[in-house]
Short mmCIF file of C-alpha atoms in Angstrom, two decimals:
data_model
loop_
_atom_site.label_atom_id
_atom_site.label_comp_id
_atom_site.label_asym_id
_atom_site.label_seq_id
_atom_site.Cartn_x
_atom_site.Cartn_y
_atom_site.Cartn_z
CA MET R 217 0.00 0.00 0.00
CA VAL R 218 2.90 2.37 0.71
CA GLN R 219 4.34 1.68 -2.76
CA LEU R 220 0.90 2.25 -4.30
CA LEU R 221 0.45 5.59 -2.53
CA LEU R 222 3.92 6.75 -3.61
CA CYS R 223 3.43 5.59 -7.20
CA VAL R 224 -0.03 7.07 -7.85
CA PRO R 225 1.04 10.77 -8.16
CA VAL R 226 4.01 9.80 -10.35
CA PHE R 227 1.76 7.65 -12.56
CA ILE R 228 -0.83 10.44 -12.91
CA VAL R 229 1.84 12.95 -14.00
CA GLY R 230 3.28 10.39 -16.43
CA CYS R 231 -0.12 9.64 -17.93
CA LEU R 232 -0.88 13.32 -18.46
CA HIS R 233 2.50 13.99 -20.08
CA PHE R 234 3.27 10.85 -22.09
CA GLY R 235 -0.36 9.86 -22.70
CA LYS R 236 -1.07 13.12 -24.52
CA SER R 237 2.06 12.81 -26.66
CA ALA R 238 1.36 9.12 -27.38
CA PHE R 239 -2.23 9.83 -28.41
CA HIS R 240 -1.27 12.57 -30.86
CA SER R 241 1.55 10.48 -32.38
CA VAL R 242 -0.74 7.48 -32.93
CA LYS R 243 -3.41 9.79 -34.30
CA GLY R 244 -0.86 11.15 -36.78
CA GLY R 245 0.12 7.65 -37.89
CA LEU R 246 3.71 7.86 -36.56
CA PRO R 247 3.88 6.33 -33.07
CA ASN R 248 6.80 7.68 -31.08
CA MET R 249 8.75 6.47 -28.05
CA ASP R 250 6.15 7.98 -25.71
CA VAL R 251 3.73 5.26 -26.83
CA LEU R 252 6.04 2.58 -25.40
CA ILE R 253 6.64 4.59 -22.23
CA PHE R 254 2.90 5.06 -21.73
CA ILE R 255 1.95 1.43 -22.46
CA GLY R 256 4.85 -0.04 -20.45
CA SER R 257 4.31 2.11 -17.35
CA THR R 258 0.51 1.73 -17.52
CA SER R 259 0.77 -2.06 -17.89
CA ALA R 260 3.11 -2.32 -14.90
CA PHE R 261 0.85 -0.10 -12.78
CA VAL R 262 -2.44 -1.79 -13.72
CA TYR R 263 -0.98 -5.29 -13.27
CA SER R 264 0.40 -4.32 -9.86
CA LEU R 265 -2.89 -2.69 -8.85
CA VAL R 266 -4.90 -5.78 -9.79
CA GLY R 267 -2.39 -7.93 -7.90
CA THR R 268 -2.68 -5.70 -4.83
CA ILE R 269 -6.48 -5.98 -4.83
CA GLN R 270 -6.79 -9.68 -5.66
CA ASN R 271 -3.67 -11.16 -4.03
CA PRO R 272 -2.25 -8.68 -1.52
CA GLY R 273 0.09 -11.31 -0.11
CA GLU R 274 1.87 -12.16 -3.38
CA GLN R 275 5.03 -10.37 -4.53
CA TYR R 276 3.96 -9.58 -8.10
CA GLN R 277 3.88 -5.84 -7.74
CA PHE R 278 6.00 -3.53 -9.91
CA TYR R 279 5.09 -0.05 -8.71
CA GLU R 280 8.77 0.90 -8.53
CA THR R 281 9.19 -0.15 -12.19
CA CYS R 282 6.35 2.13 -13.29
CA ALA R 283 7.62 5.07 -11.19
CA THR R 284 11.23 4.61 -12.33
CA ILE R 285 10.36 4.58 -16.05
CA ILE R 286 8.29 7.76 -15.78
CA THR R 287 10.80 9.54 -13.52
CA LEU R 288 13.87 8.80 -15.65
CA VAL R 289 12.32 9.84 -18.95
CA LEU R 290 10.70 12.94 -17.43
CA LEU R 291 14.11 13.83 -15.98
CA GLY R 292 15.55 13.60 -19.48
CA ASN R 293 12.84 15.96 -20.75
CA VAL R 294 13.66 18.42 -17.95
CA PHE R 295 17.34 18.38 -18.96
CA GLU R 296 16.35 19.03 -22.56
CA LYS R 297 14.04 21.89 -21.58
CA ARG R 298 16.78 23.40 -19.43
CA SER R 299 19.31 23.27 -22.25
CA VAL R 300 16.86 24.97 -24.62
CA ASN R 301 16.12 27.69 -22.04
CA GLN R 302 19.84 28.43 -21.73
CA THR R 303 20.02 29.17 -25.45
CA THR R 304 16.86 31.31 -25.51
CA SER R 305 18.47 34.03 -23.36
CA ALA R 306 19.80 35.65 -26.54
CA VAL R 307 16.26 35.88 -27.94
CA LYS R 308 15.00 37.43 -24.70
CA ASP R 309 17.77 40.03 -24.85
CA LEU R 310 16.84 40.90 -28.45
CA VAL R 311 13.15 41.19 -27.56
CA LYS R 312 14.05 43.81 -24.91
CA PHE R 313 15.44 46.02 -27.69
CA GLN R 314 11.93 46.14 -29.20
CA GLN R 315 10.28 47.28 -25.96
CA VAL R 316 10.86 51.02 -26.37
CA ASN R 317 8.87 54.20 -26.90
CA ALA R 318 8.91 56.41 -29.98
CA ASN R 319 8.51 60.19 -30.40
CA ARG R 320 6.08 60.58 -33.31
CA VAL R 321 5.55 63.96 -34.98
CA ILE R 322 1.94 64.76 -35.93
CA ASP R 323 0.95 68.25 -37.17
CA GLY R 324 3.99 69.83 -35.54
CA THR R 325 3.42 68.24 -32.14
CA VAL R 326 5.35 65.34 -30.63
CA GLU R 327 3.53 62.42 -28.99
CA VAL R 328 5.13 59.49 -27.17
CA ILE R 329 3.85 56.10 -28.33
CA ASN R 330 4.94 52.48 -28.05
CA ALA R 331 7.22 51.24 -30.82
CA ARG R 332 4.58 48.60 -31.69
CA ASP R 333 2.16 51.40 -32.64
CA VAL R 334 4.49 53.01 -35.18
CA ARG R 335 3.27 52.73 -38.77
CA ALA R 336 5.25 52.89 -41.99
CA GLY R 337 5.53 56.50 -43.13
CA ASP R 338 5.42 58.00 -39.62
CA THR R 339 7.92 60.75 -38.84
CA LEU R 340 9.89 60.14 -35.64
CA ILE R 341 12.36 62.17 -33.58
CA VAL R 342 15.26 60.27 -32.02
CA ASN R 343 17.46 62.04 -29.46
CA HIS R 344 20.78 61.39 -27.74
CA GLY R 345 20.61 58.17 -25.68
CA ASP R 346 17.40 56.87 -27.30
CA LYS R 347 16.92 53.46 -28.84
CA ILE R 348 15.81 53.72 -32.46
CA PRO R 349 12.25 52.27 -32.38
CA VAL R 350 11.97 50.89 -35.96
CA ASP R 351 13.89 50.69 -39.23
CA GLY R 352 13.90 53.85 -41.30
CA ASP R 353 15.75 56.61 -43.16
CA ILE R 354 17.14 59.85 -41.70
CA LEU R 355 15.34 62.96 -42.98
CA GLU R 356 17.49 65.53 -41.18
CA GLY R 357 20.19 65.67 -38.54
CA SER R 358 23.15 63.41 -37.80
CA ALA R 359 24.25 61.07 -35.04
CA SER R 360 26.62 58.34 -33.97
CA VAL R 361 24.74 55.06 -33.58
CA ASP R 362 25.84 52.06 -31.53
CA GLU R 363 24.99 49.03 -33.72
CA ALA R 364 26.79 46.48 -31.52
CA MET R 365 23.45 44.76 -30.90
CA LEU R 366 23.36 43.79 -34.58
CA THR R 367 26.97 43.75 -35.77
CA GLY R 368 29.01 43.33 -32.57
CA GLU R 369 31.09 46.37 -33.58
CA SER R 370 32.01 48.41 -30.51
CA VAL R 371 32.70 51.70 -32.33
CA PRO R 372 29.57 53.75 -33.15
CA VAL R 373 28.66 54.30 -36.80
CA ASP R 374 28.17 57.87 -38.05
CA LYS R 375 24.77 58.44 -39.66
CA GLU R 376 23.72 61.45 -41.73
CA LYS R 377 20.81 62.53 -43.93
CA TYR R 378 19.40 59.75 -46.16
CA ASP R 379 21.30 57.02 -44.26
CA LYS R 380 19.38 53.96 -43.09
CA VAL R 381 19.00 53.23 -39.37
CA ILE R 382 18.01 49.97 -37.71
CA GLY R 383 15.46 49.51 -34.94
CA GLY R 384 16.93 48.54 -31.57
CA THR R 385 20.27 50.32 -32.09
CA ILE R 386 21.22 53.18 -29.75
CA VAL R 387 22.04 56.83 -30.48
CA VAL R 388 25.17 57.62 -28.46
CA ASN R 389 25.65 61.14 -29.77
CA GLY R 390 23.52 63.57 -31.78
CA ASN R 391 19.86 63.52 -32.81
CA PHE R 392 17.82 63.28 -35.99
CA ARG R 393 14.40 63.13 -37.57
CA MET R 394 13.57 59.92 -39.42
CA ILE R 395 10.79 58.31 -41.44
CA ALA R 396 9.71 54.78 -40.55
CA THR R 397 10.08 52.34 -43.46
CA LYS R 398 9.82 48.91 -41.81
CA VAL R 399 7.72 48.23 -38.72
CA GLY R 400 6.44 45.26 -36.74
CA SER R 401 7.52 41.87 -38.05
CA ASN R 402 9.21 43.47 -41.09
CA THR R 403 12.07 45.05 -39.12
CA ILE R 404 15.52 43.48 -39.26
CA LEU R 405 15.45 42.83 -35.50
CA SER R 406 12.08 41.01 -35.69
CA GLN R 407 13.32 38.84 -38.54
CA ILE R 408 16.46 37.91 -36.57
CA ILE R 409 14.35 36.97 -33.53
CA GLU R 410 12.07 34.81 -35.69
CA LEU R 411 15.03 33.03 -37.28
CA MET R 412 16.52 32.28 -33.86
CA LYS R 413 13.20 30.90 -32.57
CA LYS R 414 12.90 28.58 -35.58
CA ALA R 415 16.48 27.43 -35.14
CA GLN R 416 15.94 26.63 -31.46
CA ALA R 417 12.75 24.69 -32.21
CA ALA R 418 14.56 22.47 -34.73
CA LYS R 419 15.29 18.93 -33.56
CA PRO R 420 18.85 17.59 -33.69
CA PRO R 421 19.42 15.03 -36.50
CA VAL R 422 19.99 12.27 -33.94
CA GLN R 423 16.57 13.01 -32.44
CA LYS R 424 14.94 12.90 -35.87
CA LEU R 425 16.63 9.53 -36.43
CA GLY R 426 15.19 8.34 -33.11
CA ASP R 427 11.69 9.35 -34.24
CA LYS R 428 12.12 7.40 -37.50
CA VAL R 429 13.30 4.35 -35.60
CA ALA R 430 10.39 4.70 -33.18
CA SER R 431 7.81 4.59 -35.98
CA ILE R 432 9.02 1.03 -36.78
CA PHE R 433 10.23 -0.01 -33.34
CA VAL R 434 7.01 0.74 -31.41
CA PRO R 435 4.63 -1.40 -33.51
CA ALA R 436 7.25 -4.18 -33.57
CA VAL R 437 7.56 -4.22 -29.77
CA ILE R 438 3.78 -4.26 -29.28
CA LEU R 439 3.52 -7.14 -31.73
CA ILE R 440 6.26 -9.08 -29.91
CA ALA R 441 4.48 -8.47 -26.57
CA VAL R 442 1.21 -9.83 -28.00
CA ILE R 443 2.99 -12.88 -29.47
CA THR R 444 4.70 -13.48 -26.10
CA PHE R 445 1.37 -13.44 -24.28
CA VAL R 446 -0.35 -15.69 -26.81
CA ALA R 447 2.54 -18.15 -26.94
CA THR R 448 2.90 -18.35 -23.16
CA TYR R 449 -0.83 -18.67 -22.48
CA PHE R 450 -1.78 -21.14 -25.21
CA LEU R 451 1.42 -23.14 -25.70
CA THR R 452 2.34 -23.60 -22.02
CA ASP R 453 0.51 -24.21 -18.79
CA LYS R 454 1.83 -21.06 -17.07
CA GLY R 455 -1.57 -19.47 -16.81
CA LEU R 456 -2.88 -15.93 -17.26
CA GLN R 457 -0.78 -14.24 -14.59
CA VAL R 458 2.60 -15.41 -15.88
CA SER R 459 1.56 -14.78 -19.49
CA LEU R 460 0.69 -11.19 -18.60
CA MET R 461 3.94 -10.80 -16.68
CA ASN R 462 5.98 -11.95 -19.68
CA ALA R 463 4.13 -9.64 -22.06
CA ILE R 464 4.51 -6.68 -19.68
CA ALA R 465 8.22 -7.52 -19.26
CA VAL R 466 8.69 -7.13 -23.03
CA LEU R 467 7.00 -3.70 -22.94
CA VAL R 468 8.93 -2.51 -19.87
CA ILE R 469 12.33 -3.68 -21.12
CA SER R 470 11.82 -1.95 -24.46
CA CYS R 471 10.99 1.41 -22.86
CA PRO R 472 13.60 3.84 -24.21
CA CYS R 473 14.88 5.19 -20.89
CA ALA R 474 18.44 5.34 -22.26
CA MET R 475 17.44 7.24 -25.39
CA GLY R 476 15.14 9.51 -23.41
CA LEU R 477 18.03 10.48 -21.16
CA ALA R 478 21.07 10.20 -23.42
CA THR R 479 20.15 12.63 -26.20
CA PRO R 480 18.89 15.56 -24.07
CA THR R 481 21.66 15.02 -21.52
CA ALA R 482 24.36 15.07 -24.19
CA VAL R 483 22.87 18.23 -25.70
CA MET R 484 22.64 19.90 -22.28
CA VAL R 485 26.24 19.07 -21.38
CA GLY R 486 27.50 20.30 -24.75
CA LEU R 487 25.58 23.58 -24.55
CA GLY R 488 26.56 24.08 -20.91
CA ARG R 489 30.28 23.54 -21.49
CA ALA R 490 30.21 25.89 -24.46
CA ALA R 491 28.33 28.57 -22.49
CA LYS R 492 30.98 28.46 -19.73
CA ASN R 493 33.56 29.30 -22.39
CA GLY R 494 31.52 32.22 -23.73
CA ILE R 495 30.10 30.38 -26.74
CA LEU R 496 26.32 30.57 -27.26
CA ILE R 497 25.02 27.65 -29.34
CA ARG R 498 21.47 28.02 -30.57
CA GLY R 499 20.50 24.31 -30.65
CA GLY R 500 21.52 20.67 -30.65
CA ASP R 501 21.61 20.50 -34.46
CA THR R 502 24.42 23.08 -34.41
CA ILE R 503 26.56 20.85 -32.19
CA GLU R 504 26.23 17.99 -34.67
CA ALA R 505 26.98 20.27 -37.62
CA VAL R 506 30.26 21.39 -36.02
CA ALA R 507 31.59 17.83 -36.28
CA ASN R 508 31.70 18.20 -40.07
CA THR R 509 32.89 21.81 -40.17
CA LYS R 510 35.89 22.63 -42.38
CA TYR R 511 35.97 26.44 -42.24
CA ILE R 512 34.83 28.94 -39.60
CA VAL R 513 34.37 32.66 -40.29
CA PHE R 514 34.42 34.93 -37.22
CA ASP R 515 32.97 38.38 -36.71
CA LYS R 516 35.96 39.74 -34.78
CA THR R 517 34.56 42.37 -32.42
CA GLY R 518 32.53 40.85 -29.65
CA THR R 519 33.65 37.35 -30.66
CA LEU R 520 37.43 37.26 -30.70
CA THR R 521 37.86 40.67 -29.10
CA THR R 522 36.01 42.25 -26.20
CA GLY R 523 35.42 45.68 -27.70
CA LYS R 524 36.68 47.17 -24.42
CA PHE R 525 39.91 49.15 -24.78
CA SER R 526 42.72 49.68 -22.31
CA ILE R 527 45.95 51.66 -22.45
CA ASN R 528 48.95 49.39 -22.87
CA ASP R 529 51.72 52.01 -23.05
CA ILE R 530 52.42 55.70 -23.71
CA LYS R 531 55.72 56.43 -25.44
CA VAL R 532 57.04 59.99 -25.40
CA GLU R 533 60.15 61.70 -26.71
CA ASP R 534 63.06 62.39 -24.36
CA GLY R 535 62.51 65.47 -22.22
CA VAL R 536 58.71 65.42 -22.53
CA ASP R 537 56.76 65.39 -19.27
CA LEU R 538 54.55 62.26 -19.18
CA GLU R 539 52.20 63.81 -16.62
CA HIS R 540 51.70 66.74 -18.98
CA ILE R 541 50.80 64.34 -21.80
CA ARG R 542 48.29 62.53 -19.59
CA GLY R 543 46.70 65.84 -18.62
CA ILE R 544 46.33 66.81 -22.29
CA ILE R 545 44.75 63.47 -23.21
CA VAL R 546 42.23 63.57 -20.36
CA ALA R 547 41.30 67.22 -20.92
CA ILE R 548 40.60 66.61 -24.60
CA GLU R 549 38.92 63.20 -24.41
CA GLU R 550 36.57 64.25 -21.61
CA ARG R 551 34.78 66.28 -24.27
CA SER R 552 33.98 63.19 -26.40
CA ASN R 553 31.49 60.31 -26.09
CA HIS R 554 33.53 58.01 -28.35
CA PRO R 555 34.27 54.56 -26.79
CA ILE R 556 38.02 55.01 -27.25
CA ALA R 557 37.85 58.47 -25.67
CA LYS R 558 35.99 57.08 -22.65
CA SER R 559 38.53 54.26 -22.34
CA LEU R 560 41.42 56.76 -22.38
CA VAL R 561 39.82 58.85 -19.64
CA ASP R 562 39.04 55.78 -17.51
CA GLY R 563 42.57 54.45 -17.96
CA LEU R 564 44.22 57.70 -16.86
CA LYS R 565 41.85 58.96 -14.17
CA ASN R 566 43.82 57.38 -11.30
CA GLN R 567 47.27 58.24 -12.67
CA PRO R 568 49.23 61.44 -11.88
CA LYS R 569 48.69 64.17 -14.47
CA SER R 570 48.89 67.90 -14.85
CA LYS R 571 45.76 69.98 -15.32
CA LEU R 572 45.01 71.64 -18.66
CA ILE R 573 42.23 74.19 -19.21
CA LEU R 574 40.75 74.16 -22.69
CA ARG R 575 39.05 77.03 -24.45
CA SER R 576 37.42 74.83 -27.10
CA ALA R 577 37.35 71.24 -28.36
CA THR R 578 35.77 69.86 -31.52
CA GLU R 579 35.41 66.32 -32.78
CA GLU R 580 36.32 65.39 -36.35
CA LYS R 581 34.34 62.28 -37.18
CA GLY R 582 36.53 59.34 -38.06
CA LEU R 583 39.73 61.25 -37.30
CA GLY R 584 39.90 62.51 -33.72
CA MET R 585 39.70 65.64 -31.56
CA ARG R 586 41.06 69.14 -32.08
CA ALA R 587 41.38 71.49 -29.12
CA GLU R 588 42.74 74.89 -28.05
CA ASP R 589 43.80 75.79 -24.52
CA VAL R 590 43.46 79.16 -22.77
CA ASP R 591 47.04 80.05 -23.78
CA GLY R 592 46.24 79.67 -27.47
CA ASN R 593 48.03 76.35 -28.00
CA ASN R 594 46.37 74.00 -30.49
CA TYR R 595 46.21 70.22 -30.11
CA PHE R 596 45.12 67.28 -32.23
CA LEU R 597 44.50 63.82 -30.72
CA GLY R 598 43.44 61.18 -33.20
CA THR R 599 44.03 57.99 -35.13
CA GLY R 600 47.58 57.03 -36.08
CA LYS R 601 46.58 56.33 -39.69
CA THR R 602 46.51 60.08 -40.36
CA ALA R 603 50.22 60.57 -39.84
CA ASN R 604 53.68 59.10 -40.29
CA GLU R 605 55.11 57.26 -37.30
CA ASN R 606 58.39 59.16 -37.51
CA ASP R 607 56.70 62.53 -37.27
CA PHE R 608 54.61 62.18 -34.13
CA ASN R 609 54.56 60.74 -30.65
CA LEU R 610 52.47 57.56 -30.68
CA SER R 611 50.24 55.97 -28.10
CA LEU R 612 49.65 52.25 -28.45
CA TYR R 613 46.14 51.41 -27.43
CA LYS R 614 45.26 47.75 -26.90
CA ASN R 615 42.02 45.89 -27.53
CA GLN R 616 42.47 42.15 -26.91
CA TYR R 617 44.21 40.59 -29.92
CA CYS R 618 44.48 43.84 -31.90
CA TRP R 619 46.31 47.18 -31.62
CA HIS R 620 45.23 50.75 -32.32
CA ARG R 621 47.67 53.64 -32.71
CA LEU R 622 46.73 57.10 -31.55
CA LEU R 623 48.81 60.16 -32.25
CA LEU R 624 49.01 63.25 -30.11
CA MET R 625 50.18 66.48 -31.77
CA ILE R 626 51.17 69.02 -29.14
CA PRO R 627 53.06 72.33 -29.08
CA LEU R 628 56.64 71.59 -28.03
CA ASN R 629 57.12 75.28 -27.23
CA PRO R 630 54.55 77.84 -26.10
CA LYS R 631 52.74 79.69 -28.88
CA ARG R 632 54.07 77.27 -31.54
CA HIS R 633 51.29 75.38 -33.27
CA HIS R 634 51.76 71.86 -34.64
#
């Protein structure tokens, strides 16, 4: 009775889960492994229940067999569900980019609406720090847009009039007026999310093979169980009880506990180990495809490199004060929102430096910063590709696995401009 009471809730859960799946598979004409699990566990439970009622003193009860079958296979399904949930975090992150508001212009007034309510042809205003609500074209204005969400590139992309912008990307500097061209499910972000959902729903090839095997294996096992019962009952004198036991044994032994656990467990372990190493795999079919891979193409930033910069070294000419150089760099780069500028300021904020007061500072897109101090000295701090290495002091600026050279043009003597 104790075994019966412990087995009943497990059996009910198993019937609800596997019974539903078995019914639909038989209805569709392709019986799957859940049919065997359902029949095997049900046979063991019903046989044991009848034995408990009719012959409570006999030891022909197999409640633990029924509970074990259901528990093991359900555990395998839990592992599989968990592995899928680990890979859906990327989709959830992308969906968050769609949950923004939009500033729509109607008859000269601006109203705040949800991005889902934007229609193609609407005029929108996007300001500094805003997420672009939908795909569209810039009508007026300019801005630097962080498209790392889509491309992985850490450096913002400059956008001007007539340039296309993508929903979900972030304006890090500037503002503009745009016209919505693609909304709802037509945006690039929505299409990416849909592709990822389809990929995650796809079954691994080994699982598809298991389903094909099951469509032949299940009817064969049921047929063997029936033959076993008939042969034992009519060709021997074992009686009904032993004949039923033998038939149920065939069903129970053939229950695919190993397959139910092995495939999802292997997928979970593979996805988990990859995730610990910073690799997000979208599904079990991807793991199998990697085994036959010959060439791999990487998007460098965000994959091989972090996109986060740090100062590796500052080299100056003999006789030049390093603290003075640090002060110049910080004073100039504090005026910029560029990722490299922010990294320079962060890298030097705790180091000794002299103070420099600037009168003005302007940013030249794609090149660097120009500035003038209160004494009339002019400075240029920018990319090393604009100058010859022999002509200027160079700063080597390191992003993991790649180097960037920055040049700093400074007046070596007061009132002399370089």
